[in-house]
Short mmCIF file of C-alpha atoms in Angstrom, two decimals:
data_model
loop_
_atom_site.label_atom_id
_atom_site.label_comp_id
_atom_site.label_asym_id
_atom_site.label_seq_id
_atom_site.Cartn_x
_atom_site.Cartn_y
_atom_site.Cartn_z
CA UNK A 151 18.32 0.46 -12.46
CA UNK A 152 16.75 -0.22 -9.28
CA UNK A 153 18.28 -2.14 -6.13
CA UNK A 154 17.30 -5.57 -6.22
CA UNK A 155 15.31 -7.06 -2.93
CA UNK A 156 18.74 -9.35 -2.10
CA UNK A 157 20.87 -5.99 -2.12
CA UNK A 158 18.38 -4.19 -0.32
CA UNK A 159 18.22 -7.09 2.06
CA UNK A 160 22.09 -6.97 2.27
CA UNK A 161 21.95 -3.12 2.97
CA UNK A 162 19.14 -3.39 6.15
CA UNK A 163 21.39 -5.82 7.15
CA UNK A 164 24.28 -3.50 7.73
CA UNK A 165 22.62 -1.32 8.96
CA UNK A 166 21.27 -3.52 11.39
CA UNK A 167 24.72 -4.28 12.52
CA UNK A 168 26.33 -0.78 12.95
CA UNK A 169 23.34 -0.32 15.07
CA UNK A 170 24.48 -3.97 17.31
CA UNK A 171 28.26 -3.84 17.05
CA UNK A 172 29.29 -1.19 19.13
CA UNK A 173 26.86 -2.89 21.83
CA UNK A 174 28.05 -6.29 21.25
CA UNK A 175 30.34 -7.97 24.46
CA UNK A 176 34.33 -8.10 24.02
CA UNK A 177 35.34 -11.84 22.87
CA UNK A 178 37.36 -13.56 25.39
CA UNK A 179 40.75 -13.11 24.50
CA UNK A 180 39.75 -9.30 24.80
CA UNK A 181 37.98 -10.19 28.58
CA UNK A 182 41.24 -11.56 29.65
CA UNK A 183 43.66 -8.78 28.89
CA UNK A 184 47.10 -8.41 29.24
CA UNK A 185 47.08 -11.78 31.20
CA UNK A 186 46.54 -13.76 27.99
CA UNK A 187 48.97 -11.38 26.30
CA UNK A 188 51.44 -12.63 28.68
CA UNK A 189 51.13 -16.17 28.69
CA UNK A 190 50.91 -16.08 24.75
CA UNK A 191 53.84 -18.65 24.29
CA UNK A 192 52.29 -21.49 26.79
CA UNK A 193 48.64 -20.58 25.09
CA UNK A 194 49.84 -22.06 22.10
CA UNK A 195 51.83 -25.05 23.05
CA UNK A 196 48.72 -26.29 25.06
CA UNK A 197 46.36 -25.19 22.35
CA UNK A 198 48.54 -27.50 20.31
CA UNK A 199 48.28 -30.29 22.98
CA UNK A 200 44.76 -30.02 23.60
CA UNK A 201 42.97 -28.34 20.55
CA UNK A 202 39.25 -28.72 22.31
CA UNK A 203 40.18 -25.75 24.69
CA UNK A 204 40.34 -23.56 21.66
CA UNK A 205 36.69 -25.12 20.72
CA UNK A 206 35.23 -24.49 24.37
CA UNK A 207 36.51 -20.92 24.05
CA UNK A 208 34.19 -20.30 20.64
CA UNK A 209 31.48 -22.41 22.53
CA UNK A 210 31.70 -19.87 25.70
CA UNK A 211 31.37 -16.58 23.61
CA UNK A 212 28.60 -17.91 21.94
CA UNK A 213 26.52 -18.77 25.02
CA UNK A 214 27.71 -15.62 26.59
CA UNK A 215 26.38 -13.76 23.53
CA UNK A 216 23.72 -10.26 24.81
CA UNK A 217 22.06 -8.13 22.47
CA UNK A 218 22.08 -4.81 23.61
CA UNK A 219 20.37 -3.37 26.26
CA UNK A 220 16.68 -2.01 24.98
CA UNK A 221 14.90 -0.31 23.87
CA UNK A 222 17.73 0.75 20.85
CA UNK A 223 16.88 3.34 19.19
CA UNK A 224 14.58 3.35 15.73
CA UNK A 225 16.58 4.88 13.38
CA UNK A 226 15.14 2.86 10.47
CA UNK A 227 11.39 3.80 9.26
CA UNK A 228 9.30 0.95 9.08
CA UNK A 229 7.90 -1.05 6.09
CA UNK A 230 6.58 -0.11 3.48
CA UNK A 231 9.18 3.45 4.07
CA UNK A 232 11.80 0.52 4.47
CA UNK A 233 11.82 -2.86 2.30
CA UNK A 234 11.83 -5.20 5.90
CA UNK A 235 10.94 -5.55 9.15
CA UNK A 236 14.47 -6.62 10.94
CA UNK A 237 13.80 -8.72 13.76
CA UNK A 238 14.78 -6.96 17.62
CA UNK A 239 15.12 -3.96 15.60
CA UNK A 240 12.62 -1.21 16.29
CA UNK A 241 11.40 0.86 13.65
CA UNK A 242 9.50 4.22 13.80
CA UNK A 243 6.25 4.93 11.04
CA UNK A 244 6.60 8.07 9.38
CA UNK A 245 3.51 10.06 8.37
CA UNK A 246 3.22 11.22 5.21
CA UNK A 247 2.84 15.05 4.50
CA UNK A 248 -0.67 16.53 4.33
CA UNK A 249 -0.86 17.50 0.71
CA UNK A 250 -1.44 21.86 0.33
CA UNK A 251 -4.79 21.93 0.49
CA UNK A 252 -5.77 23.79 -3.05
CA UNK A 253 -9.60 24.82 -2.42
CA UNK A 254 -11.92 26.39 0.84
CA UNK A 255 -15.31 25.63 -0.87
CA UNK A 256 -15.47 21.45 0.19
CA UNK A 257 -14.66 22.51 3.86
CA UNK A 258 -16.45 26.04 4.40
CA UNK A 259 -19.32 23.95 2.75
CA UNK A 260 -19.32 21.61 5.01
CA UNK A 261 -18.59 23.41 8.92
CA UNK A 262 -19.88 27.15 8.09
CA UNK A 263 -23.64 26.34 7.71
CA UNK A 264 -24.64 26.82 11.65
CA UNK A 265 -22.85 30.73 11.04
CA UNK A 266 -25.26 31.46 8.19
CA UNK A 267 -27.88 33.11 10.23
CA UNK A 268 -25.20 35.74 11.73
CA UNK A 269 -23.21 36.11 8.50
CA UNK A 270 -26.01 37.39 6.48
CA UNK A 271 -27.73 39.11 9.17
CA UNK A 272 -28.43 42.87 10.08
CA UNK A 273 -26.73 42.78 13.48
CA UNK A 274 -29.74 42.78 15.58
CA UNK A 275 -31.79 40.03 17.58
CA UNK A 276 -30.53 36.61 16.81
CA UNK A 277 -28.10 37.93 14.42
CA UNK A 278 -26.73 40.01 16.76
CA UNK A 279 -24.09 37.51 17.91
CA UNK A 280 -23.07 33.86 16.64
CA UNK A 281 -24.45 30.87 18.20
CA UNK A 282 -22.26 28.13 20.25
CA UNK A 283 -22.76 25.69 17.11
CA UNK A 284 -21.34 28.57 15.04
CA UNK A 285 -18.29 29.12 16.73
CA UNK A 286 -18.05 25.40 17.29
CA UNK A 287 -17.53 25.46 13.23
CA UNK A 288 -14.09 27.25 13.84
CA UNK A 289 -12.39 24.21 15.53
CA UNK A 290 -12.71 21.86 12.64
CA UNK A 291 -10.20 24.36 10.27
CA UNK A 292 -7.61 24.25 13.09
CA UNK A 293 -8.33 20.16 13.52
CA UNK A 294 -9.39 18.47 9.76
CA UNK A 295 -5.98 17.86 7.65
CA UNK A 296 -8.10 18.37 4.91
CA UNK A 297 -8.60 22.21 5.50
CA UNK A 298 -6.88 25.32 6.72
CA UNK A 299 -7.54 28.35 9.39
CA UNK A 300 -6.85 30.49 6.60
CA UNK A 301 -10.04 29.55 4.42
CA UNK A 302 -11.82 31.19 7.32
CA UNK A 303 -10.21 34.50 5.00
CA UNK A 304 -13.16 33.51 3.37
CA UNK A 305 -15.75 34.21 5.71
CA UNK A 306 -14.44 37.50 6.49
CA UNK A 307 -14.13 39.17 3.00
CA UNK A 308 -17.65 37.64 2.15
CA UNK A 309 -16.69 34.69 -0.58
CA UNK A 310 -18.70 32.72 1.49
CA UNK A 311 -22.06 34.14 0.65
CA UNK A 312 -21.29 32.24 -2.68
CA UNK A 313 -22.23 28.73 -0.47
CA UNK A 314 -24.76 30.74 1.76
CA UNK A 315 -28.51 31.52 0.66
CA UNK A 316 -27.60 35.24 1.23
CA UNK A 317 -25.29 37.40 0.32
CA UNK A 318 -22.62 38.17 3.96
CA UNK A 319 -22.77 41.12 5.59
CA UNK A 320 -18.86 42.72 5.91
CA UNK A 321 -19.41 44.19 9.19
CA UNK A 322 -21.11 40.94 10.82
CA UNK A 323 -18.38 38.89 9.35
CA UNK A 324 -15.37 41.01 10.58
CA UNK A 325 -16.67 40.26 13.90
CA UNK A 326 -17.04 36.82 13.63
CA UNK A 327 -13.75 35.71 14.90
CA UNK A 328 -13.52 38.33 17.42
CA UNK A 329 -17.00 37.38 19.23
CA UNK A 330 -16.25 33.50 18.98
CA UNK A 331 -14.04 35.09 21.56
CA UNK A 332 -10.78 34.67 19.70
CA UNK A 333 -7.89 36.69 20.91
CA UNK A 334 -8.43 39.38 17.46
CA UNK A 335 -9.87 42.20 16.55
CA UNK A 336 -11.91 42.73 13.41
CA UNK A 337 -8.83 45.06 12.57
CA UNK A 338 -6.12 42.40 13.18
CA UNK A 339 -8.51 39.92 11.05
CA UNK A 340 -8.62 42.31 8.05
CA UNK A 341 -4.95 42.64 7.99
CA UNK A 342 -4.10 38.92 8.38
CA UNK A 343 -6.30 38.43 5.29
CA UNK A 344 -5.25 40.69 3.24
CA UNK A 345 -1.94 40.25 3.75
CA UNK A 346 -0.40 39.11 0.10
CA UNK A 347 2.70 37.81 1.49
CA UNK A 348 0.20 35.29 3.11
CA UNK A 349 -0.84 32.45 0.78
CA UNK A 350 -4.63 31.41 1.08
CA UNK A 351 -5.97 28.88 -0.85
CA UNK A 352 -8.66 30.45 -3.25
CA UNK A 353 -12.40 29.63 -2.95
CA UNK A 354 -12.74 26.99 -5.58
CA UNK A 355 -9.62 25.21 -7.90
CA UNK A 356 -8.17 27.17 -10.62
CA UNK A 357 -9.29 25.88 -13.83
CA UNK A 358 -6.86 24.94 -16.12
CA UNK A 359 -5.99 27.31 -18.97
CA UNK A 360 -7.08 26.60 -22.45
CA UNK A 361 -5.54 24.53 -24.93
CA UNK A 362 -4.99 25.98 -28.13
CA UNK A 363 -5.21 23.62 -31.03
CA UNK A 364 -4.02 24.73 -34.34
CA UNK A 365 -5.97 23.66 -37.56
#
C-alpha cells in the first residue's frame, strides 16, 4: 500500500530536521557550562522560590532561537520529485532523463535538407564542397535532445538518400564530416560507424513482429 500524504508529511518533516538540528544553538543550561553544573543545589532551591525564572529561561531560548546560516544545502528534490515544498528549505529540480532516442528519420528529415545538393552530387562545381547551411545542419544532432550525433551514421553509409530526391554518393558523403572541418577523416568516420560494439539507432522504428493467431 502506498504512504499516505500525513506520513509522507511526517517523513519531509524529519528530514527537514536532521538537516536543522545539528545547526540549531545550545539551550541555556548548555551556554552556561560547568558554572550551572556547580551551583546545581542553589538552582533548585531558588527555582523552587521563584518558579518564573525557570519560565524566563524557556522565554530567552525561544527569542534567541537562529536558523542556520544559508544557503543549506538542497538535498531534497523539489515537488512534484518530492510530495512538499518545506518552508526555508531549499530544494533542487531534477531533470528527467532524455528517453533513447529509437529512430534517425524525424531528425535527418528535418536538419539534412541544405546537404542534399553535396550528398548526391558528382564532386565537382557546387557539389564539390558543402555549403555553410549544410554544415550548420551538424550542430542540431550534438544540441536537439530529441536526436543523436550518431544518426549522422546515416549520412555516411547513404540511408539518407531514402529522405533525399537522389540516391547519396559514398565518396561525397565520407567527406562530409571531414570538410565541415571536423577533426576526422573519412577513414576514422567509416570505422566509428561501423563499429558494432557502437549502438546507432536504425533509420526508421522496428516494426513489431507478427502476431500469430490460431484458428
Amino acid at each position: 500500500m502506498a504512504p499516505s500524504y500525513s506520513n509522507r508529511t511526517l517523513l519531509a518533516l524529519l528530514v527537514a530536521f536532521a538537516v536543522i538540528a545539528p545547526n540549531l544553538p545550545p539551550l541555556a543550561a548548555a551556554r552556561d557550562g560547568g558554572a550551572a553544573k556547580d551551583a546545581a543545589a542553589p538552582a533548585s532551591s531558588e527555582a523552587a522560590a521563584h518558579p518564573m525564572g525557570l519560565f524566563d529561561n524557556i522565554i530567552s531560548d525561544i527569542i534567541h532561537f537562529r536558523l542556520p546560516d544559508l544557503p543549506l544545502p538542497a538535498i531534497l528534490p523539489c515537488p512534484p520529485a518530492f510530495p512538499i515544498k518545506i518552508p526555508f528549505i531549499p530544494c533542487r529540480n531534477e531533470t528527467p532523463s532524455q528517453p533513447p532516442v529509437t529512430e534517425c528519420r524525424s531528425s535527418l528529415a528535418k536538419y539534412m535538407a541544405p546537404c542534399a545538393g553535396f550528398l548526391t552530387g558528382d564532386g565537382t562545381g557546387a557539389s564539390s564542397s558543402p555549403s555553410k547551411n549544410c554544415c550548420k545542419a551538424i550542430d542540431p544532432f550534438y544540441q536537439d535532445d530529441s536526436t543523436t550525433p550518431l544518426c549522422l551514421c546515416h549520412v555516411v553509409n547513404g540511408d539518407v538518400g531514402k529522405i533525399l530526391p537522389a540516391p547519396v554518393n559514398r565518396t561525397q558523403a565520407k567527406a562530409f564530416l571531414p570538410q565541415c572541418h571536423f577533426e576526422l577523416s573519412p577513414e576514422q568516420v567509416s570505422k566509428i560507424c561501423g563499429d558494432k560494439t557502437i549502438k546507432i539507432p536504425p533509420m526508421d522504428v522496428a516494426s513489431p513482429p507478427p502476431t500469430w493467431r490460431h484458428h
